[in-house]
PDB file of C-alpha atoms in Angstrom:
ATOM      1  CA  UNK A  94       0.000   0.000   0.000  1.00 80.00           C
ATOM      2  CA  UNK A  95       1.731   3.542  -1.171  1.00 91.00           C
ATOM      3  CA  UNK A  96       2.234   5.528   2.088  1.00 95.00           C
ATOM      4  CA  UNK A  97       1.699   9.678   2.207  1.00 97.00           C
ATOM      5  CA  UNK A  98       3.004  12.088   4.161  1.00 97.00           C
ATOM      6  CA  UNK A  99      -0.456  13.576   6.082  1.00 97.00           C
ATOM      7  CA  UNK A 100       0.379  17.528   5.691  1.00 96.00           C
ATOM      8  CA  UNK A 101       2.715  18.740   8.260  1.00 96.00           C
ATOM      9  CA  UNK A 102       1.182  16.145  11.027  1.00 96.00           C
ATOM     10  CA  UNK A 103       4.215  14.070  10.989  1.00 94.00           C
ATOM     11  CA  UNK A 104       3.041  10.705  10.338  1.00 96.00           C
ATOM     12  CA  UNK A 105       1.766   9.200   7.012  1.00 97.00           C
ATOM     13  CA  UNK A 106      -1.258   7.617   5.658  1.00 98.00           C
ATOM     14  CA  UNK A 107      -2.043   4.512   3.645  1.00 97.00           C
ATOM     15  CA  UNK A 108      -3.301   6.117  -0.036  1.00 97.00           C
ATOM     16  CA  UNK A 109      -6.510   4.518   0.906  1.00 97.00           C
ATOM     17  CA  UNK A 110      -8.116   4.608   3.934  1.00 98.00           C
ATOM     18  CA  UNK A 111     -11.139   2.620   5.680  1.00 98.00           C
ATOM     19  CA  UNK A 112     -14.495   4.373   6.584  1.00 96.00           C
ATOM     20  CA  UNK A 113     -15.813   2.345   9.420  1.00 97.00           C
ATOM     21  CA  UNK A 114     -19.119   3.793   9.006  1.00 95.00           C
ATOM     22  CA  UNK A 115     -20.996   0.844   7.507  1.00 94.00           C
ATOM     23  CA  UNK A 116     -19.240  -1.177  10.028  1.00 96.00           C
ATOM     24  CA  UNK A 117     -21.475   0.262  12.698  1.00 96.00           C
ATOM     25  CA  UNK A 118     -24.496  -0.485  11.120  1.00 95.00           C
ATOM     26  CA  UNK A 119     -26.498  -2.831  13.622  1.00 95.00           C
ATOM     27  CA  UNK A 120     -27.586  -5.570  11.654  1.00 96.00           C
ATOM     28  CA  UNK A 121     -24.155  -6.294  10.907  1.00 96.00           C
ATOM     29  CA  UNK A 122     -23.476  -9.244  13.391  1.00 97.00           C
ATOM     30  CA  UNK A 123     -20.515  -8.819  15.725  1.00 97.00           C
ATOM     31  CA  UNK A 124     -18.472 -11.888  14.478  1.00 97.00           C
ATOM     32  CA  UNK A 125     -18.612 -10.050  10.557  1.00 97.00           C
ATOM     33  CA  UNK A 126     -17.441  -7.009  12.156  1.00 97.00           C
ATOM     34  CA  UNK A 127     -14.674  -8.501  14.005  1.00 98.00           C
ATOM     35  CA  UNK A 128     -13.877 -10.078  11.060  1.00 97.00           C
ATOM     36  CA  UNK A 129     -14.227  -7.147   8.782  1.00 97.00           C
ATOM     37  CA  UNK A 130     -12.290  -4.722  10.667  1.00 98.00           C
ATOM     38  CA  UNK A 131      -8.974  -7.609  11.204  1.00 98.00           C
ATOM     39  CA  UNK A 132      -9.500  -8.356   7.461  1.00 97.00           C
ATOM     40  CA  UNK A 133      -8.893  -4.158   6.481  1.00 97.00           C
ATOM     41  CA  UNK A 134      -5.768  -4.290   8.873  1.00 98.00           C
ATOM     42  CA  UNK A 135      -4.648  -7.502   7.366  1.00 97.00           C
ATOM     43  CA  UNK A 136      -4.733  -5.659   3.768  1.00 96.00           C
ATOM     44  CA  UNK A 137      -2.806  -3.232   5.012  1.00 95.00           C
ATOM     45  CA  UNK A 138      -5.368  -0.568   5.003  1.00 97.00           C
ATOM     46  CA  UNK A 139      -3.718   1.480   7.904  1.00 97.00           C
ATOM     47  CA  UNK A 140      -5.913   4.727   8.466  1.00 98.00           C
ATOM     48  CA  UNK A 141      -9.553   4.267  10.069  1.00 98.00           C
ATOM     49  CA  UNK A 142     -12.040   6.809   9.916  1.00 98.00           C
ATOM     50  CA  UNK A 143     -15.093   7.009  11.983  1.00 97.00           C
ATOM     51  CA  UNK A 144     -17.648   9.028  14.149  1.00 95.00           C
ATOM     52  CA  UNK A 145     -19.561   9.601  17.334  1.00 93.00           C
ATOM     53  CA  UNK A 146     -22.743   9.338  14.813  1.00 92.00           C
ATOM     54  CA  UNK A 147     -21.342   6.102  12.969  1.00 96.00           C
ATOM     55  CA  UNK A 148     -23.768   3.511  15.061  1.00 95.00           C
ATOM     56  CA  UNK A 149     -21.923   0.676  16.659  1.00 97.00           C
ATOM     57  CA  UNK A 150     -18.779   1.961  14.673  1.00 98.00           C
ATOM     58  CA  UNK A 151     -16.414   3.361  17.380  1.00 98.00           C
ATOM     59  CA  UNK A 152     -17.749   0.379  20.130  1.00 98.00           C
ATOM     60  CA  UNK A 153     -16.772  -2.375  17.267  1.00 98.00           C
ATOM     61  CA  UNK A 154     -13.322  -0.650  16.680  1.00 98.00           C
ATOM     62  CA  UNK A 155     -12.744  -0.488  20.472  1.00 98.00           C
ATOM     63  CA  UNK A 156     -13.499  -4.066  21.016  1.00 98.00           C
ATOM     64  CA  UNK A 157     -12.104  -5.980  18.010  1.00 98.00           C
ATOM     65  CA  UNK A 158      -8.786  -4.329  16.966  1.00 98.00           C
ATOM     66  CA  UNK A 159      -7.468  -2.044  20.307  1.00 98.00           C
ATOM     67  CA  UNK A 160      -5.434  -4.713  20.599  1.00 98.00           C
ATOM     68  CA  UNK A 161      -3.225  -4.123  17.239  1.00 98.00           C
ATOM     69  CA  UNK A 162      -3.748  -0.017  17.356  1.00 98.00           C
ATOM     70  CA  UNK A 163      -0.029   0.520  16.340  1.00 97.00           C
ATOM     71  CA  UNK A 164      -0.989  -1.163  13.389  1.00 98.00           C
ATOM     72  CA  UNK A 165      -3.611   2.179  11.884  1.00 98.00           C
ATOM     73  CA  UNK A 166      -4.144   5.633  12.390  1.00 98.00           C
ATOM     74  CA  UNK A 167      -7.340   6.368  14.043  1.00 98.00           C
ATOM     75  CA  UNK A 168      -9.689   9.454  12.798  1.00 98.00           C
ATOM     76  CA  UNK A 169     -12.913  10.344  14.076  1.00 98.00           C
ATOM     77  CA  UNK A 170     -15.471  13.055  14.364  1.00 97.00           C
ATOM     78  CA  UNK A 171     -17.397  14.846  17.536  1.00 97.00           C
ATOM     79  CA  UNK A 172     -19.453  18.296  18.105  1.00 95.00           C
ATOM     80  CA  UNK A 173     -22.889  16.327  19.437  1.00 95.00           C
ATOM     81  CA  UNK A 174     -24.772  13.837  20.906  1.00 93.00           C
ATOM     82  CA  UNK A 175     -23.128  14.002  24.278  1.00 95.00           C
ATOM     83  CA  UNK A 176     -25.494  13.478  27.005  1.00 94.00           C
ATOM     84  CA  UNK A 177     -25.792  16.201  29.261  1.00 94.00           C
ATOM     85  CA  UNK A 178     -24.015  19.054  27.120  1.00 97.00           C
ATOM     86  CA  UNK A 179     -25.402  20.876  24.028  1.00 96.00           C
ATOM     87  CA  UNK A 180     -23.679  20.398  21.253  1.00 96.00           C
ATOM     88  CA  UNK A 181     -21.808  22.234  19.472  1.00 96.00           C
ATOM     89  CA  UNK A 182     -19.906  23.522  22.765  1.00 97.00           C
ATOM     90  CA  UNK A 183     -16.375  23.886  24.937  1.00 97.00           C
ATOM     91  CA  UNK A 184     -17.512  20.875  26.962  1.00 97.00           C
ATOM     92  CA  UNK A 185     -19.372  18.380  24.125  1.00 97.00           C
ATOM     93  CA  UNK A 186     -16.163  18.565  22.476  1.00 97.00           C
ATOM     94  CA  UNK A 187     -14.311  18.111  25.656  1.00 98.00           C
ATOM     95  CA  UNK A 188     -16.279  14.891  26.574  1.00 97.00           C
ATOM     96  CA  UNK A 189     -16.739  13.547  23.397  1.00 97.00           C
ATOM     97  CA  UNK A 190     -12.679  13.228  22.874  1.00 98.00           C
ATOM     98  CA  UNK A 191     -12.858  11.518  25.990  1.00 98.00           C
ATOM     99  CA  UNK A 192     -15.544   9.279  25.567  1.00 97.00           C
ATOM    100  CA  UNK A 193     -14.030   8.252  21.944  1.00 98.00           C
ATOM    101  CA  UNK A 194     -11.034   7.579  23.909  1.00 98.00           C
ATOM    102  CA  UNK A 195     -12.963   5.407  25.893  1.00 98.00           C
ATOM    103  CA  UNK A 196     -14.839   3.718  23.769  1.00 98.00           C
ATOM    104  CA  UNK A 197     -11.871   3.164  21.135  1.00 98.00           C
ATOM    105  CA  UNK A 198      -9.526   1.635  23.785  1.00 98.00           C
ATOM    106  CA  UNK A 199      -6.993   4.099  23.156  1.00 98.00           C
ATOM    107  CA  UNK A 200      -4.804   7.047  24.810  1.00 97.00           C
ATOM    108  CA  UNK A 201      -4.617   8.726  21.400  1.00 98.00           C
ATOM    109  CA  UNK A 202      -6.568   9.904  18.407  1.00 98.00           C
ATOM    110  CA  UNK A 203      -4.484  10.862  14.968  1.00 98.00           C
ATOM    111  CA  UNK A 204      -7.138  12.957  14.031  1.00 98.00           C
ATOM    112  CA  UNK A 205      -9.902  14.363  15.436  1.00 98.00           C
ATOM    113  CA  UNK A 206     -12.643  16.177  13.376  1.00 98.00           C
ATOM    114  CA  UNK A 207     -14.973  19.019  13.787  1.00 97.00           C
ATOM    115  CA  UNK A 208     -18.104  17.144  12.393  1.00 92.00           C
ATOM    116  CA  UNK A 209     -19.609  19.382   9.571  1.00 93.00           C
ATOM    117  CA  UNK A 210     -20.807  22.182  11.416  1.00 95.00           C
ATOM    118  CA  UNK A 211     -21.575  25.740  10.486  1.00 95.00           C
ATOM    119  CA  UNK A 212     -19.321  28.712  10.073  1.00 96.00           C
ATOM    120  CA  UNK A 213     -21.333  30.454  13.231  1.00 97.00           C
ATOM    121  CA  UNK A 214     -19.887  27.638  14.993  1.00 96.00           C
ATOM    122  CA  UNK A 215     -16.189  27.841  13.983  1.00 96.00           C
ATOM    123  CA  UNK A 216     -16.121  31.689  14.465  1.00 96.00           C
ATOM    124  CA  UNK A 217     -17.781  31.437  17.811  1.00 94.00           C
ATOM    125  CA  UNK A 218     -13.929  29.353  18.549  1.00 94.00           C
ATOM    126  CA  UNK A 219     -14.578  27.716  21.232  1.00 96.00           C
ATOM    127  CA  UNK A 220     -15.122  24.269  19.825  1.00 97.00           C
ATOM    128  CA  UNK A 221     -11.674  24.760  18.102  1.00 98.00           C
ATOM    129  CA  UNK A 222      -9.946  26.011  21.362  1.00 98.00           C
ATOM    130  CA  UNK A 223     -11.102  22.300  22.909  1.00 98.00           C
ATOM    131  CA  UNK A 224      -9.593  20.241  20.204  1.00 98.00           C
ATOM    132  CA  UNK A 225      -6.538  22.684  20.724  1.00 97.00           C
ATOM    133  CA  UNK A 226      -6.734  21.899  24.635  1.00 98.00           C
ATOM    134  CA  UNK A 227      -6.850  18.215  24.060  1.00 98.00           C
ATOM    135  CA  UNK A 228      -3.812  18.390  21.198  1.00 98.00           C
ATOM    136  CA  UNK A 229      -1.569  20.346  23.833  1.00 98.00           C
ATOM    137  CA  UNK A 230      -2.260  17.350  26.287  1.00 98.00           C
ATOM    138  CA  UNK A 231      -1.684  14.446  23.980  1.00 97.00           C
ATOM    139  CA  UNK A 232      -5.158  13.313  23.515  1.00 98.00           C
ATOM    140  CA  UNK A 233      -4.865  14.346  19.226  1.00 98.00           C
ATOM    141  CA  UNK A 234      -2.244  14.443  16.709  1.00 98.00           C
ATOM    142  CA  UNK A 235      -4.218  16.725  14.426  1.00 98.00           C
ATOM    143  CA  UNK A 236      -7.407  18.659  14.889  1.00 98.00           C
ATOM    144  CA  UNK A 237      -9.432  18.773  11.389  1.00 98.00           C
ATOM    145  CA  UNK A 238     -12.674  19.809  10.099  1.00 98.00           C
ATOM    146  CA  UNK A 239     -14.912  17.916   7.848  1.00 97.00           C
ATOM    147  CA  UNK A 240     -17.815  19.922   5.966  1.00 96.00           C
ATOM    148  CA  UNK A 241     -18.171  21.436   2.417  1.00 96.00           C
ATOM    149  CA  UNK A 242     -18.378  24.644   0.632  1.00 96.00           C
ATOM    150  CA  UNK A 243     -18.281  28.003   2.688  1.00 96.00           C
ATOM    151  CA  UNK A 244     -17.728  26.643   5.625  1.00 97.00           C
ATOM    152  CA  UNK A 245     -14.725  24.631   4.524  1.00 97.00           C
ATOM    153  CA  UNK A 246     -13.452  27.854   3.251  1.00 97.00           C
ATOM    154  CA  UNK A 247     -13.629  29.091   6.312  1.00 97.00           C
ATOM    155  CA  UNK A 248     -11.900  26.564   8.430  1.00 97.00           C
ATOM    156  CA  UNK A 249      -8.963  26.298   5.538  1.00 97.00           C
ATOM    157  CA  UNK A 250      -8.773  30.267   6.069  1.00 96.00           C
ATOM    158  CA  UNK A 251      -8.625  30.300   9.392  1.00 96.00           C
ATOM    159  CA  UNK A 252      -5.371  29.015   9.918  1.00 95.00           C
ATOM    160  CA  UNK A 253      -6.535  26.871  13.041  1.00 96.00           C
ATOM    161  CA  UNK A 254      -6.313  23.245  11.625  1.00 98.00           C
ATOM    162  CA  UNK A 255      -3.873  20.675  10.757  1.00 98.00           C
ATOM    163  CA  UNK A 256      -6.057  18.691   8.276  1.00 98.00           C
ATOM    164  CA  UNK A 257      -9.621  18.884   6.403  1.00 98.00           C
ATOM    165  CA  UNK A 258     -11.805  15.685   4.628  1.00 98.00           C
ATOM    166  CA  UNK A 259     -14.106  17.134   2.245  1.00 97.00           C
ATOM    167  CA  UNK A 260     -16.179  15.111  -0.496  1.00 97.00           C
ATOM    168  CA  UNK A 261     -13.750  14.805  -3.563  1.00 98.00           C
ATOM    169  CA  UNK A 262     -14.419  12.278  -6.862  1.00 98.00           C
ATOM    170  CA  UNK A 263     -15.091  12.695 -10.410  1.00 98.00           C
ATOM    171  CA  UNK A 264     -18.591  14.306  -9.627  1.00 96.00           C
ATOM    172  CA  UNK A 265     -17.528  16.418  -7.106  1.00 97.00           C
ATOM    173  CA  UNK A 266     -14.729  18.379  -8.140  1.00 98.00           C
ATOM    174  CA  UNK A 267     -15.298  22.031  -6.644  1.00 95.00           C
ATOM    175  CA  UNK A 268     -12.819  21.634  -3.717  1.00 96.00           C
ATOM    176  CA  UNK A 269     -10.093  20.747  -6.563  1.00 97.00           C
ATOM    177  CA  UNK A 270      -9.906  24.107  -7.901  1.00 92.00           C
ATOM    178  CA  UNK A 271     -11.301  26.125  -5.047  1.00 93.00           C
ATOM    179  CA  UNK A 272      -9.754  25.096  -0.874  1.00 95.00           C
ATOM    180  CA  UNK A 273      -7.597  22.377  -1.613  1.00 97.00           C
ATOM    181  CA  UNK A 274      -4.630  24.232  -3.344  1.00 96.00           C
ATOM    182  CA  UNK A 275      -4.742  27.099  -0.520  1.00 96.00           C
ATOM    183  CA  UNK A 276      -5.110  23.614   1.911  1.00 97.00           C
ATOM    184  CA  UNK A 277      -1.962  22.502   0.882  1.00 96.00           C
ATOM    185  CA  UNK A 278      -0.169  25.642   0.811  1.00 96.00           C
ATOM    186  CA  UNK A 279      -1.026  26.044   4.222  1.00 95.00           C
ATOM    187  CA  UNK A 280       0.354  21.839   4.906  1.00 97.00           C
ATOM    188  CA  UNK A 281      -3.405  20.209   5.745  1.00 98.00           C
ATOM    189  CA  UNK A 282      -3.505  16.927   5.368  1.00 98.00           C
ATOM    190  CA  UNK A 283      -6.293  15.687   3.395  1.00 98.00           C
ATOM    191  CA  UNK A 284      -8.998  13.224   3.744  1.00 98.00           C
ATOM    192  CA  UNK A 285     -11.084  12.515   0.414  1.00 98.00           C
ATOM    193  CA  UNK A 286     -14.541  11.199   1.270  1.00 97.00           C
ATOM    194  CA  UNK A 287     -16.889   9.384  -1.026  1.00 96.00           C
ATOM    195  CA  UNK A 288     -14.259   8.766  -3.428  1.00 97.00           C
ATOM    196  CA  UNK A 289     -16.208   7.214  -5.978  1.00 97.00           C
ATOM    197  CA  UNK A 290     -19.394   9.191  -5.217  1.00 96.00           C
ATOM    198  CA  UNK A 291     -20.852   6.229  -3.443  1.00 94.00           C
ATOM    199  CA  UNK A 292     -21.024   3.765  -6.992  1.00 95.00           C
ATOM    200  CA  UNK A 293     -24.005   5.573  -8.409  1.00 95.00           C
ATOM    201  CA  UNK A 294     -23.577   2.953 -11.043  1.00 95.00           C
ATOM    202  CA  UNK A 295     -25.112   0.209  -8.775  1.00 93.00           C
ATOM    203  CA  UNK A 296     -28.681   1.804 -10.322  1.00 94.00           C
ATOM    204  CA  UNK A 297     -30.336   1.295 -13.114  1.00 93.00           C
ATOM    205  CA  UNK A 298     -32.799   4.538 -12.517  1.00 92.00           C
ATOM    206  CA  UNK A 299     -32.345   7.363 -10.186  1.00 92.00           C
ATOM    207  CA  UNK A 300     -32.257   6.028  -6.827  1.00 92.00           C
ATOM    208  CA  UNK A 301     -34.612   7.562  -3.985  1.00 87.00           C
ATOM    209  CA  UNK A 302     -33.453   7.729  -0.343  1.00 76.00           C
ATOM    210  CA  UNK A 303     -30.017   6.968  -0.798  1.00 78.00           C
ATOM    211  CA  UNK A 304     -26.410   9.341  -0.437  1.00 84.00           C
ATOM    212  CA  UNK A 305     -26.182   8.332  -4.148  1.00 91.00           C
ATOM    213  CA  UNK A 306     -28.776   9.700  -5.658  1.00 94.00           C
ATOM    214  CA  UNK A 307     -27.408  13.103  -6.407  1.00 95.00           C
ATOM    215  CA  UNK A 308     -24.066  11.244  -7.509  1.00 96.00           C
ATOM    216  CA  UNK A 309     -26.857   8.790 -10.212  1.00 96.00           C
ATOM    217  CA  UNK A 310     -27.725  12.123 -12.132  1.00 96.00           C
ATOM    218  CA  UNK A 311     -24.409  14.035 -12.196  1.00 97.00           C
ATOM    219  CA  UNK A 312     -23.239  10.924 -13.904  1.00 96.00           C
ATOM    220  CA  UNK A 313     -25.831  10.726 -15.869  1.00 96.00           C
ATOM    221  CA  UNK A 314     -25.227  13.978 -17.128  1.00 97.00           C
ATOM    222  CA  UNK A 315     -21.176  13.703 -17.402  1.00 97.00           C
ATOM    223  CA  UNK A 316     -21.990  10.620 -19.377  1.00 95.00           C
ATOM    224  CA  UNK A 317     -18.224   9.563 -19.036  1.00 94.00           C
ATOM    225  CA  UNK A 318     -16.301   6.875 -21.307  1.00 88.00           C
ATOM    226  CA  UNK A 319     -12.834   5.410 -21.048  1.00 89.00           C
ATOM    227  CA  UNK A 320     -12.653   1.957 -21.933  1.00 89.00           C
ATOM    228  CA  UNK A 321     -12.478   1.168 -18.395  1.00 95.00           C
ATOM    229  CA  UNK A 322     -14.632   0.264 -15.409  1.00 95.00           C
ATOM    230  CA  UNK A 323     -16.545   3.225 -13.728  1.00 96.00           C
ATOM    231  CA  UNK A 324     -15.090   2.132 -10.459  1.00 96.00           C
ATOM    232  CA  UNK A 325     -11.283   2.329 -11.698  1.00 97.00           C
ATOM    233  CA  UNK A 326     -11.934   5.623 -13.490  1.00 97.00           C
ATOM    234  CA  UNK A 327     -13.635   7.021 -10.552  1.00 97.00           C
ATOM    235  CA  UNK A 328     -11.019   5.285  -8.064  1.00 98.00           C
ATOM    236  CA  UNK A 329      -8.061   6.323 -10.010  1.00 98.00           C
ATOM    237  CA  UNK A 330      -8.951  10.177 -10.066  1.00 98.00           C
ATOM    238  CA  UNK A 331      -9.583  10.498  -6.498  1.00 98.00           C
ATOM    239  CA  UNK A 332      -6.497   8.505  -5.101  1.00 98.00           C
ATOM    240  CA  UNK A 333      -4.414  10.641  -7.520  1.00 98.00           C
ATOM    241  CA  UNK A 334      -5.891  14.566  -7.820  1.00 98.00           C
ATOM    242  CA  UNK A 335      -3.134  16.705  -6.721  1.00 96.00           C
ATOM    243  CA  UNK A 336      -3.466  17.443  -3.072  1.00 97.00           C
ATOM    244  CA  UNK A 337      -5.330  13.729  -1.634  1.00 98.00           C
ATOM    245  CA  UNK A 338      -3.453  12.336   0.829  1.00 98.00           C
ATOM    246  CA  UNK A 339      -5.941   9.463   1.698  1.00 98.00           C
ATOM    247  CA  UNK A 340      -9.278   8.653   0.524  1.00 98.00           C
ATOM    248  CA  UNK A 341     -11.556   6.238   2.356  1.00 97.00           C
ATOM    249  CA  UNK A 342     -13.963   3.648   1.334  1.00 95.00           C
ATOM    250  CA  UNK A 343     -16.571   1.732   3.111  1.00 93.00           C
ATOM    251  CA  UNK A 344     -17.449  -1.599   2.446  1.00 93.00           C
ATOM    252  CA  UNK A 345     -18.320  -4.454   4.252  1.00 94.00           C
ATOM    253  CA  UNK A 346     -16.748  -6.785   2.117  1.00 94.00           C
ATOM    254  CA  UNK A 347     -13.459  -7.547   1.693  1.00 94.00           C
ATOM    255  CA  UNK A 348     -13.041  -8.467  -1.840  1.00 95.00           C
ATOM    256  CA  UNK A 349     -14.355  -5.368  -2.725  1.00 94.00           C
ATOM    257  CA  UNK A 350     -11.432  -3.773  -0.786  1.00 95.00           C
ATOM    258  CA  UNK A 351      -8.802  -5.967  -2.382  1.00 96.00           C
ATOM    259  CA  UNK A 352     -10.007  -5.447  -5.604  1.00 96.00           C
ATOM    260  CA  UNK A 353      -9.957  -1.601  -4.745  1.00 96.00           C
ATOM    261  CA  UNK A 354      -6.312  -1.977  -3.991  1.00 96.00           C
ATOM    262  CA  UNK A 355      -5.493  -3.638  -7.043  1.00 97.00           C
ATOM    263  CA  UNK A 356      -6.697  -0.473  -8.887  1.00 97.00           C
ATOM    264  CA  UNK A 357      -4.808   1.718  -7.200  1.00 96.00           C
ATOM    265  CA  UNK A 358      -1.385  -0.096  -8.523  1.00 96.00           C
ATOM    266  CA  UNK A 359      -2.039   0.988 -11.954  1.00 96.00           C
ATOM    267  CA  UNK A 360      -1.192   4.495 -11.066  1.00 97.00           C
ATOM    268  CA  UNK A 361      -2.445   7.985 -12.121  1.00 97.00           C
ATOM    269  CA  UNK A 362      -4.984   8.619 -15.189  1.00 97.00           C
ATOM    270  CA  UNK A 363      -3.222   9.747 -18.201  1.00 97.00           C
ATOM    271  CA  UNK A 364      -3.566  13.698 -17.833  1.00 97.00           C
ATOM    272  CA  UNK A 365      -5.528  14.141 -21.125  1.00 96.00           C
ATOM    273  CA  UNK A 366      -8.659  11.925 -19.326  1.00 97.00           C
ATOM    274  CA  UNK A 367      -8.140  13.836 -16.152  1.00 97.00           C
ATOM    275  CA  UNK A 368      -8.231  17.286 -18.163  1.00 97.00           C
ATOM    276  CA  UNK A 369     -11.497  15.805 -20.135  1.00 97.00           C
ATOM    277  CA  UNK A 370     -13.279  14.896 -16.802  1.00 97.00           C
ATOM    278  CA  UNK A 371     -12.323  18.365 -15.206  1.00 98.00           C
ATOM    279  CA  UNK A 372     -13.760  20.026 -18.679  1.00 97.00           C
ATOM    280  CA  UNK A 373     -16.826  17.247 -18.454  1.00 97.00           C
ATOM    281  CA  UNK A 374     -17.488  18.962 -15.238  1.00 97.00           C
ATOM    282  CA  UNK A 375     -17.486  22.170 -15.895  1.00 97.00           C
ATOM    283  CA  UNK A 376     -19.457  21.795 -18.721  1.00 97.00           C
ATOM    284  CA  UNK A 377     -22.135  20.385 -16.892  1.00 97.00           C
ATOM    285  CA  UNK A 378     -21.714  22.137 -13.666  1.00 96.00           C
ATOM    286  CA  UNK A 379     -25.295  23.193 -12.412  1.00 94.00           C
ATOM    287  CA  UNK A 380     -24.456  24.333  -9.190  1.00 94.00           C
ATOM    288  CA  UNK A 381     -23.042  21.223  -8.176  1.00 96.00           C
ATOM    289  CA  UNK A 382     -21.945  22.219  -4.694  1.00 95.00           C
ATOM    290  CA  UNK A 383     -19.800  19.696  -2.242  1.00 94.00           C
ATOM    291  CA  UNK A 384     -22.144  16.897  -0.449  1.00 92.00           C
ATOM    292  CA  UNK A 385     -22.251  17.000   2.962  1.00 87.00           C
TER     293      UNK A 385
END
């Protein structure tokens, strides 16, 4: 697995990552997710990425890989749903660092993100001054910020963070050309979620209900050709754009991560597709804004 530098954090990152949020889906049974998350690890599949909101997610990573935690970088998200504090706040943020702590089996988090709130919230400071309190005592490696749009603007212009995750794939190209160059002037690292815009291609017609449905009819509209497999042209972009550090997939099964890692091995796109699918974009750009 190809190894990145994460920004100016000093450690790296595998060049694709896990998201552990379908892992934490319920009617998973525990033995599959044991399995599942050993399996990603066994791959080599080093960085983990989850949240407070992610179901079982963070309990499952806790109790079935702890034990082999020098073996991944951990990454998760917090801002709400702490009992007895409103979110959003000095002391939700406080907490929920220490109940992910808690609940992950660890004394560390590599990265710790600010969960897609608004800009009123990261100018108010405060939830940024906890994730600073908590990096000064060891508790993070890097405070981050995952959102879209404006308020990713704002958190890459504010100087305050040492890494950002934004959506980033074929379909969703705005944060190429707009915060990611000024992000990596600045040294973030970079998390690319939804990498392959959550395999609208798994529909026949526009699905309803599901975080591919906008995805189905930006596709539909791009109408993209390339004498490969939409999942290696979509794959092969993301891993590669200028500025990606990692980029994490979810999947709950394992041959669909190998196979993903396979991909990756043939390198790059040849720049003249990756110029055609910027000027694809463009082209058909209807206000297609980042999705949250």
């Amino acid at each position: 697995m190809q190894k990145r530098n994460f920004g100016l954090t000093g450690f790296d990152v595998p060049a694709i990552g896990y998201g552990a949020g379908t892992v934490g889906d319920s009617r998973l049974e525990e033995k599959q997710a044991e399995r599942i998350l050993n399996q990603v690890l066994d791959l080599g599949i080093g960085f983990i990425d989850t949240a407070k909101g992610y179901g079982l997610s963070e309990q499952r990573i806790g109790q079935y890989i702890s034990h082999r935690r020098d073996e991944f970088k951990l990454s998760t998200k917090v801002g709400y749903g702490v009992e007895g504090h409103q979110d959003w706040t000095y002391d939700c943020i406080i907490t929920g660092v220490e109940q992910a702590l808690t609940t992950m089996k660890t004394d560390f988090l590599d990265v710790v993100h600010l969960h897609s709130c608004p800009t009123s919230v990261l100018q108010d400071g405060q939830v940024i001054d906890a994730l600073d309190q908590a990096k000064q005592q060891g508790k993070i490696k890097a405070i981050a910020y995952s959102g879209e749009n404006k308020d990713l603007q704002y958190a890459v212009s504010s100087n305050r963070f040492d890494s950002i995750m934004a959506s980033l794939n074929f379909c969703d190209q705005r944060i190429i050309h707009n915060q990611l160059p000024e992000a990596k002037q600045q040294g973030l690292g970079m998390i690319a979620k939804r990498p392959i815009a959550n395999a609208p291609w798994r529909f026949d017609s526009q699905p309803n209900d599901d975080y591919a449905e906008e995805y189905w009819l930006r596709r539909r509209k791009m109408a993209l050709e390339f004498g490969m497999s939409e999942l290696e042209l979509a794959l092969r972009f993301t891993v590669f754009t200028y500025g990606v550090d990692t980029a994490i997939v979810g999947s709950v099964n394992i041959a669909h991560l190998q196979k993903n890692i396979e991909i990756i091995k043939a390198g790059p796109l040849s720049q003249e597709i990756v110029q055609y699918i910027y000027a694809r974009f463009r082209e058909c750009d209807d206000h297609w804004i980042g999705q949250i």
